[in-house]
Amino acid sequence: LEQVAELAGVSRSTVSRVVNGQTGVRPDVRRRVRQVIEETGYQPNMAARALAAGHAGIIGLVIPSAVASLFADPYFPRLIQGISDGANVHDQTLTLFVFHSPLEEEKLNARLSQAGFLDGVIIASSHFNDPLIPHLLESETPFIVVGRQDQFPQASFVDVDNFNGAYAATSHLLRLGYRRVAHISGPLDMVAGVDRLGGYHTALTDRGRAAEPDLVTHGDFSRAGGYIAMQRLLHLPPEERPDAVFVASDQMALGAWQAMREAGLDAPADVALVGYDDLLPADGELPGLTTIRQPVRRTGAAAVDALMDIIVNGLNPPRRVILDTHLVIRESCGALLRRTQ
Amino acid sequence: LEQVAELAGVSRSTVSRVVNGQTGVRPDVRRRVRQVIEETGYQPNMAARALAAGHAGIIGLVIPSAVASLFADPYFPRLIQGISDGANVHDQTLTLFVFHSPLEEEKLNARLSQAGFLDGVIIASSHFNDPLIPHLLESETPFIVVGRQDQFPQASFVDVDNFNGAYAATSHLLRLGYRRVAHISGPLDMVAGVDRLGGYHTALTDRGRAAEPDLVTHGDFSRAGGYIAMQRLLHLPPEERPDAVFVASDQMALGAWQAMREAGLDAPADVALVGYDDLLPADGELPGLTTIRQPVRRTGAAAVDALMDIIVNGLNPPRRVILDTHLVIRESCGALLRRTQ
DNA sequence: TTGAAAGCGCTAACAC
DNA sequence: GTGTTAGCGCTTTCAA
């Protein structure tokens, strides 16, 4: 189609310059070319452009098969929104790779490193030892992981400050005077799970409390996991039972609350509750859950920002972005109750 | 990199034939080339391939800005899963276009019809008069809409059988002997809303019941919408109040149920409830909701199947795929109650 | 069955 | 400032 545009005065190079907004074209020429483009409805061919320029303006988002929660949790939709926002801002096209089985994973890994296709990759996974990471590292594909990556110091990542979020949640409970603050943790093969547990522990020891192993029980971020974990806590002998629980995700807090109600208990009257995520709808269950808000959508946008930086300036040094979290106080922790008493 | 493959015996054409699995290559040559490809770790350049072949193996999924519910409803994540499944099966790469504002919509519409980039487009929208549709129709881009499209008879679509689903739900309630069966409809600018209302009406008139306008109230598929709609219904004079409600989405059923409880009522004891979608988690609220199950994930896969057909065989005639729904009987309709009485 | 050669539509040096 | 030219890496006739 450049022929067509050419038929209106200038050479293809000039048209190319105009299309790509490059400097060094006389204003009147630029205007004329613009007009012809309008009239002819010319659309540049992306494939040709990608081939000649060496990059396609496409970034990939990889969601590993381990993430079954794609539809059980509002986290991923939110993250995708943020990433999509970022992609739009940077004029990139977003491609989505959702793995359903390790088999597909194998097959698509190849496509990911196919040259001339993806400019960069975002991996939405905070699992340890994602096999994709060394793969990308080796092929020098620009990529960034959502979730801290300890094992690969050269991998760039963006994450929320899970440690300090958990620290704040636990401290809040401690400050309110609760004596036995328990924790329902996330899965310990995810950084988010480990970091939140770490924040809980440190908050405890910083206040001179001994960490009691019985007060820590592990869930998997799901509602069902929180339900079972809370049941374990409630089965403790009465004097060992917690009077407050910091739960590592809102979904688990929902399950924990359900277990409490089935045992005839309520929050914060019997056991205070603090969650993590702030991803519960305000018109749903447990709208009064005190929780740690993490900026999911901004995380996605930040991932794209960092990735673009990597694409332009190279993989080194690794980018590390940590986004702040903060405590949102509602009813379930008992703080409001005390104030009005 | 073909050079490299070439260095192991044959010409680039032959390598190309092997890579694309074309016929007419001697088995031993094929094997030899395969081996060299293995050894060198050769990956074809997608951009070049797309340019030469005229298609890229990329399909786009467009989610219009009107869909704010991307994170409030499990529908879209599920649909995306299905589409992603389908894309994997057909060896296509999925690109995602999430619009957040009409402005972006404008900007990205252009990118969608850019030649040499997308082979086809799936539009996830059942709103009337999506401006994208005439646009795609005109540019002869292969596309398919998720959701029936009356206004564009030439547009292909896949949809679930909303009419018959609603018909089945309403008939079920009628069969159970309820005298005043109300309907909380979806938004009437979406086919799904209109079709479900249509099924309700027809089921009523088929059984000789007059449709009472007061018993139909409109929601927007959201929980909050259902809540408000049910409140309207409950404010009717006692003798006009419904004894059963067919609610056009599970989310609205959730809101409706909440309104009922706040009025001291329960389902099915005071008012029987039937929802639509079967997208509520079994461990969440209202697990006993009788509802119409729609195969969301299969809808997504079917959309890709149909799109591939269109890409290969052309846009005409328009493809029309309607997937079956079916009634899932649980407690909220009162059917199980009656049986055990 | 295989090789040679001509592009696919664009960008980017380089010369004018 | 603008035009000329040489590819980007692949597919695909067309001959051999």
Short mmCIF file of N, CA and C in Angstrom, two decimals, chain B residues 40-153:
data_model
loop_
_atom_site.label_atom_id
_atom_site.label_comp_id
_atom_site.label_asym_id
_atom_site.label_seq_id
_atom_site.Cartn_x
_atom_site.Cartn_y
_atom_site.Cartn_z
N THR B 40 20.56 -27.52 16.17
CA THR B 40 20.82 -26.08 16.17
C THR B 40 19.79 -25.33 17.00
N GLY B 41 18.70 -26.01 17.36
CA GLY B 41 17.67 -25.35 18.13
C GLY B 41 16.99 -24.25 17.33
N TYR B 42 16.89 -24.51 16.05
CA TYR B 42 16.32 -23.51 15.14
C TYR B 42 14.86 -23.20 15.46
N GLN B 43 14.54 -21.94 15.44
CA GLN B 43 13.16 -21.49 15.63
C GLN B 43 12.79 -20.57 14.47
N PRO B 44 11.75 -20.91 13.73
CA PRO B 44 11.37 -20.03 12.61
C PRO B 44 10.97 -18.65 13.10
N ASN B 45 11.26 -17.66 12.35
CA ASN B 45 10.89 -16.28 12.68
C ASN B 45 9.45 -16.03 12.25
N MET B 46 8.64 -15.80 13.25
CA MET B 46 7.20 -15.66 12.98
C MET B 46 6.88 -14.48 12.06
N ALA B 47 7.58 -13.39 12.27
CA ALA B 47 7.29 -12.19 11.48
C ALA B 47 7.53 -12.48 10.00
N ALA B 48 8.64 -13.10 9.72
CA ALA B 48 8.98 -13.40 8.34
C ALA B 48 7.96 -14.37 7.75
N ARG B 49 7.63 -15.36 8.55
CA ARG B 49 6.66 -16.35 8.09
C ARG B 49 5.32 -15.68 7.81
N ALA B 50 4.92 -14.83 8.71
CA ALA B 50 3.64 -14.15 8.55
C ALA B 50 3.64 -13.29 7.28
N LEU B 51 4.76 -12.63 7.08
CA LEU B 51 4.87 -11.76 5.91
C LEU B 51 4.78 -12.55 4.61
N ALA B 52 5.53 -13.63 4.56
CA ALA B 52 5.57 -14.42 3.34
C ALA B 52 4.28 -15.20 3.12
N ALA B 53 3.76 -15.77 4.20
CA ALA B 53 2.60 -16.64 4.05
C ALA B 53 1.29 -15.86 4.01
N GLY B 54 1.31 -14.66 4.53
CA GLY B 54 0.10 -13.85 4.49
C GLY B 54 -0.82 -14.06 5.67
N HIS B 55 -0.41 -14.89 6.63
CA HIS B 55 -1.20 -15.02 7.85
C HIS B 55 -0.27 -15.37 9.00
N ALA B 56 -0.70 -14.97 10.21
CA ALA B 56 0.25 -15.01 11.32
C ALA B 56 -0.04 -16.06 12.38
N GLY B 57 -1.21 -16.70 12.28
CA GLY B 57 -1.55 -17.64 13.33
C GLY B 57 -1.90 -16.95 14.63
N ILE B 58 -2.46 -15.76 14.51
CA ILE B 58 -2.85 -15.00 15.69
C ILE B 58 -4.33 -14.66 15.62
N ILE B 59 -5.03 -14.93 16.68
CA ILE B 59 -6.42 -14.49 16.73
C ILE B 59 -6.58 -13.52 17.90
N GLY B 60 -7.48 -12.59 17.74
CA GLY B 60 -7.67 -11.57 18.77
C GLY B 60 -8.96 -11.78 19.53
N LEU B 61 -8.92 -11.50 20.80
CA LEU B 61 -10.14 -11.51 21.60
C LEU B 61 -10.39 -10.08 22.06
N VAL B 62 -11.54 -9.55 21.70
CA VAL B 62 -11.86 -8.18 22.04
C VAL B 62 -12.88 -8.13 23.16
N ILE B 63 -12.54 -7.46 24.22
CA ILE B 63 -13.47 -7.28 25.33
C ILE B 63 -13.77 -5.80 25.45
N PRO B 64 -14.98 -5.39 25.07
CA PRO B 64 -15.34 -3.98 24.99
C PRO B 64 -15.32 -3.30 26.35
N SER B 65 -15.24 -2.01 26.32
CA SER B 65 -15.16 -1.25 27.57
C SER B 65 -16.43 -1.35 28.38
N ALA B 66 -17.52 -1.65 27.71
CA ALA B 66 -18.80 -1.74 28.41
C ALA B 66 -18.75 -2.86 29.46
N VAL B 67 -17.87 -3.80 29.25
CA VAL B 67 -17.78 -4.92 30.17
C VAL B 67 -16.93 -4.56 31.38
N ALA B 68 -17.58 -3.92 32.34
CA ALA B 68 -16.86 -3.57 33.55
C ALA B 68 -16.79 -4.78 34.46
N SER B 69 -17.62 -5.74 34.15
CA SER B 69 -17.77 -6.89 35.04
C SER B 69 -16.63 -7.89 34.91
N LEU B 70 -15.62 -7.50 34.17
CA LEU B 70 -14.51 -8.42 33.94
C LEU B 70 -14.01 -9.03 35.25
N PHE B 71 -14.10 -8.26 36.32
CA PHE B 71 -13.60 -8.81 37.56
C PHE B 71 -14.67 -9.06 38.61
N ALA B 72 -15.92 -8.83 38.25
CA ALA B 72 -16.96 -9.01 39.25
C ALA B 72 -17.68 -10.33 39.04
N ASP B 73 -17.39 -10.96 37.96
CA ASP B 73 -18.17 -12.09 37.50
C ASP B 73 -17.22 -13.17 37.00
N PRO B 74 -17.49 -14.42 37.34
CA PRO B 74 -16.57 -15.46 36.85
C PRO B 74 -16.76 -15.76 35.37
N TYR B 75 -17.68 -15.07 34.74
CA TYR B 75 -17.97 -15.42 33.35
C TYR B 75 -16.78 -15.22 32.41
N PHE B 76 -16.18 -14.05 32.47
CA PHE B 76 -15.11 -13.77 31.52
C PHE B 76 -13.87 -14.62 31.72
N PRO B 77 -13.42 -14.79 32.95
CA PRO B 77 -12.29 -15.71 33.13
C PRO B 77 -12.58 -17.08 32.52
N ARG B 78 -13.78 -17.57 32.75
CA ARG B 78 -14.15 -18.87 32.19
C ARG B 78 -14.12 -18.86 30.67
N LEU B 79 -14.69 -17.81 30.12
CA LEU B 79 -14.73 -17.70 28.66
C LEU B 79 -13.31 -17.65 28.10
N ILE B 80 -12.48 -16.88 28.75
CA ILE B 80 -11.10 -16.76 28.29
C ILE B 80 -10.41 -18.13 28.34
N GLN B 81 -10.68 -18.87 29.38
CA GLN B 81 -10.14 -20.22 29.46
C GLN B 81 -10.54 -21.04 28.24
N GLY B 82 -11.81 -21.01 27.93
CA GLY B 82 -12.30 -21.79 26.81
C GLY B 82 -11.67 -21.35 25.50
N ILE B 83 -11.56 -20.07 25.31
CA ILE B 83 -10.98 -19.55 24.08
C ILE B 83 -9.50 -19.91 24.00
N SER B 84 -8.86 -19.81 25.14
CA SER B 84 -7.46 -20.17 25.18
C SER B 84 -7.27 -21.66 24.87
N ASP B 85 -8.14 -22.49 25.41
CA ASP B 85 -8.13 -23.92 25.07
C ASP B 85 -8.20 -24.09 23.56
N GLY B 86 -9.20 -23.45 22.99
CA GLY B 86 -9.42 -23.58 21.56
C GLY B 86 -8.23 -23.09 20.76
N ALA B 87 -7.66 -21.99 21.18
CA ALA B 87 -6.50 -21.44 20.47
C ALA B 87 -5.34 -22.43 20.52
N ASN B 88 -5.13 -23.03 21.66
CA ASN B 88 -4.06 -24.01 21.78
C ASN B 88 -4.29 -25.20 20.85
N VAL B 89 -5.52 -25.67 20.83
CA VAL B 89 -5.85 -26.80 19.96
C VAL B 89 -5.54 -26.48 18.51
N HIS B 90 -5.88 -25.28 18.11
CA HIS B 90 -5.69 -24.90 16.71
C HIS B 90 -4.32 -24.27 16.45
N ASP B 91 -3.45 -24.33 17.43
CA ASP B 91 -2.12 -23.76 17.27
C ASP B 91 -2.13 -22.28 16.92
N GLN B 92 -3.06 -21.60 17.52
CA GLN B 92 -3.12 -20.16 17.29
C GLN B 92 -2.64 -19.43 18.54
N THR B 93 -2.14 -18.26 18.35
CA THR B 93 -1.76 -17.43 19.49
C THR B 93 -2.91 -16.46 19.77
N LEU B 94 -3.21 -16.31 21.02
CA LEU B 94 -4.34 -15.48 21.43
C LEU B 94 -3.86 -14.09 21.83
N THR B 95 -4.40 -13.07 21.23
CA THR B 95 -4.09 -11.73 21.71
C THR B 95 -5.33 -11.13 22.34
N LEU B 96 -5.10 -10.31 23.34
CA LEU B 96 -6.19 -9.81 24.15
C LEU B 96 -6.31 -8.31 24.00
N PHE B 97 -7.52 -7.85 23.70
CA PHE B 97 -7.74 -6.41 23.63
C PHE B 97 -8.82 -6.05 24.63
N VAL B 98 -8.40 -5.46 25.73
CA VAL B 98 -9.36 -5.04 26.73
C VAL B 98 -9.48 -3.53 26.65
N PHE B 99 -10.65 -3.09 26.29
CA PHE B 99 -10.87 -1.66 26.18
C PHE B 99 -11.30 -1.10 27.52
N HIS B 100 -10.79 0.04 27.85
CA HIS B 100 -11.19 0.65 29.10
C HIS B 100 -11.98 1.93 28.88
N SER B 101 -11.86 2.47 27.71
CA SER B 101 -12.60 3.69 27.41
C SER B 101 -12.89 3.72 25.91
N PRO B 102 -13.95 4.39 25.55
CA PRO B 102 -14.27 4.52 24.13
C PRO B 102 -13.09 5.09 23.34
N LEU B 103 -12.28 5.90 24.00
CA LEU B 103 -11.14 6.50 23.33
C LEU B 103 -10.16 5.42 22.87
N GLU B 104 -9.82 4.56 23.81
CA GLU B 104 -8.93 3.45 23.47
C GLU B 104 -9.56 2.60 22.39
N GLU B 105 -10.86 2.45 22.49
CA GLU B 105 -11.58 1.62 21.55
C GLU B 105 -11.29 2.09 20.13
N GLU B 106 -11.41 3.39 19.96
CA GLU B 106 -11.13 4.02 18.68
C GLU B 106 -9.74 3.66 18.20
N LYS B 107 -8.81 3.86 19.07
CA LYS B 107 -7.40 3.67 18.75
C LYS B 107 -7.09 2.22 18.39
N LEU B 108 -7.70 1.32 19.12
CA LEU B 108 -7.37 -0.08 18.90
C LEU B 108 -8.15 -0.70 17.75
N ASN B 109 -9.28 -0.11 17.45
CA ASN B 109 -10.03 -0.62 16.31
C ASN B 109 -9.15 -0.67 15.07
N ALA B 110 -8.35 0.36 14.94
CA ALA B 110 -7.45 0.43 13.80
C ALA B 110 -6.51 -0.76 13.81
N ARG B 111 -5.93 -1.02 14.97
CA ARG B 111 -4.95 -2.09 15.06
C ARG B 111 -5.57 -3.45 14.72
N LEU B 112 -6.85 -3.54 15.00
CA LEU B 112 -7.51 -4.82 14.79
C LEU B 112 -7.58 -5.20 13.32
N SER B 113 -7.77 -4.19 12.49
CA SER B 113 -7.94 -4.52 11.08
C SER B 113 -6.63 -4.40 10.32
N GLN B 114 -5.57 -4.19 11.07
CA GLN B 114 -4.26 -4.11 10.44
C GLN B 114 -3.93 -5.45 9.77
N ALA B 115 -3.68 -5.38 8.51
CA ALA B 115 -3.40 -6.60 7.76
C ALA B 115 -2.12 -7.25 8.28
N GLY B 116 -2.00 -8.51 8.00
CA GLY B 116 -0.77 -9.21 8.33
C GLY B 116 -0.52 -9.38 9.79
N PHE B 117 -1.57 -9.18 10.57
CA PHE B 117 -1.35 -9.29 12.00
C PHE B 117 -2.33 -10.28 12.61
N LEU B 118 -3.58 -9.92 12.61
CA LEU B 118 -4.59 -10.83 13.13
C LEU B 118 -5.24 -11.61 12.00
N ASP B 119 -5.37 -12.91 12.21
CA ASP B 119 -6.06 -13.72 11.22
C ASP B 119 -7.57 -13.66 11.42
N GLY B 120 -7.94 -13.39 12.67
CA GLY B 120 -9.37 -13.35 12.96
C GLY B 120 -9.61 -12.78 14.34
N VAL B 121 -10.85 -12.43 14.61
CA VAL B 121 -11.20 -11.75 15.85
C VAL B 121 -12.43 -12.39 16.50
N ILE B 122 -12.37 -12.52 17.79
CA ILE B 122 -13.54 -12.95 18.56
C ILE B 122 -14.00 -11.75 19.39
N ILE B 123 -15.25 -11.40 19.28
CA ILE B 123 -15.77 -10.29 20.07
C ILE B 123 -16.61 -10.82 21.21
N ALA B 124 -16.17 -10.54 22.42
CA ALA B 124 -16.90 -11.00 23.59
C ALA B 124 -17.86 -9.90 24.01
N SER B 125 -19.01 -9.87 23.44
CA SER B 125 -19.94 -8.80 23.72
C SER B 125 -21.30 -9.21 23.24
N SER B 126 -22.26 -9.05 24.09
CA SER B 126 -23.60 -9.32 23.60
C SER B 126 -24.42 -8.04 23.64
N HIS B 127 -23.72 -6.92 23.66
CA HIS B 127 -24.44 -5.66 23.57
C HIS B 127 -24.91 -5.45 22.14
N PHE B 128 -26.01 -4.73 22.04
CA PHE B 128 -26.49 -4.41 20.72
C PHE B 128 -25.56 -3.38 20.08
N ASN B 129 -25.54 -3.41 18.78
CA ASN B 129 -24.89 -2.33 18.03
C ASN B 129 -23.46 -2.05 18.42
N ASP B 130 -22.71 -3.09 18.55
CA ASP B 130 -21.29 -2.88 18.76
C ASP B 130 -20.72 -2.27 17.49
N PRO B 131 -20.10 -1.10 17.60
CA PRO B 131 -19.63 -0.41 16.39
C PRO B 131 -18.53 -1.19 15.67
N LEU B 132 -17.92 -2.09 16.39
CA LEU B 132 -16.83 -2.86 15.81
C LEU B 132 -17.34 -3.78 14.70
N ILE B 133 -18.56 -4.25 14.86
CA ILE B 133 -19.07 -5.27 13.94
C ILE B 133 -19.17 -4.78 12.50
N PRO B 134 -19.83 -3.66 12.24
CA PRO B 134 -19.86 -3.19 10.85
C PRO B 134 -18.44 -2.92 10.33
N HIS B 135 -17.62 -2.46 11.19
CA HIS B 135 -16.22 -2.18 10.87
C HIS B 135 -15.53 -3.44 10.33
N LEU B 136 -15.67 -4.52 11.07
CA LEU B 136 -15.03 -5.78 10.68
C LEU B 136 -15.70 -6.37 9.45
N LEU B 137 -17.00 -6.21 9.39
CA LEU B 137 -17.76 -6.71 8.25
C LEU B 137 -17.24 -6.06 6.97
N GLU B 138 -17.02 -4.77 7.07
CA GLU B 138 -16.59 -4.01 5.90
C GLU B 138 -15.17 -4.38 5.48
N SER B 139 -14.31 -4.53 6.47
CA SER B 139 -12.92 -4.84 6.13
C SER B 139 -12.74 -6.33 5.84
N GLU B 140 -13.82 -7.07 5.90
CA GLU B 140 -13.79 -8.51 5.62
C GLU B 140 -12.82 -9.28 6.48
N THR B 141 -12.63 -8.79 7.68
CA THR B 141 -11.84 -9.53 8.65
C THR B 141 -12.67 -10.68 9.19
N PRO B 142 -12.12 -11.89 9.19
CA PRO B 142 -12.87 -12.99 9.79
C PRO B 142 -13.15 -12.69 11.26
N PHE B 143 -14.36 -12.82 11.68
CA PHE B 143 -14.67 -12.59 13.09
C PHE B 143 -15.91 -13.35 13.51
N ILE B 144 -16.02 -13.53 14.80
CA ILE B 144 -17.20 -14.18 15.35
C ILE B 144 -17.54 -13.50 16.67
N VAL B 145 -18.82 -13.39 16.93
CA VAL B 145 -19.27 -12.72 18.14
C VAL B 145 -19.75 -13.76 19.14
N VAL B 146 -19.41 -13.56 20.38
CA VAL B 146 -19.97 -14.41 21.43
C VAL B 146 -21.25 -13.73 21.89
N GLY B 147 -22.36 -14.29 21.50
CA GLY B 147 -23.65 -13.67 21.79
C GLY B 147 -24.37 -13.40 20.47
N ARG B 148 -25.60 -13.79 20.39
CA ARG B 148 -26.39 -13.66 19.17
C ARG B 148 -26.42 -12.22 18.70
N GLN B 149 -26.43 -12.01 17.41
CA GLN B 149 -26.42 -10.66 16.85
C GLN B 149 -27.52 -10.52 15.81
N ASP B 150 -28.63 -10.02 16.24
CA ASP B 150 -29.76 -9.87 15.34
C ASP B 150 -29.55 -8.83 14.26
N GLN B 151 -28.99 -7.71 14.71
CA GLN B 151 -28.95 -6.55 13.82
C GLN B 151 -28.01 -6.74 12.63
N PHE B 152 -27.07 -7.69 12.76
CA PHE B 152 -26.16 -7.93 11.66
C PHE B 152 -26.31 -9.37 11.20
N PRO B 153 -27.22 -9.59 10.27
CA PRO B 153 -27.50 -10.97 9.87
C PRO B 153 -26.29 -11.66 9.24
#
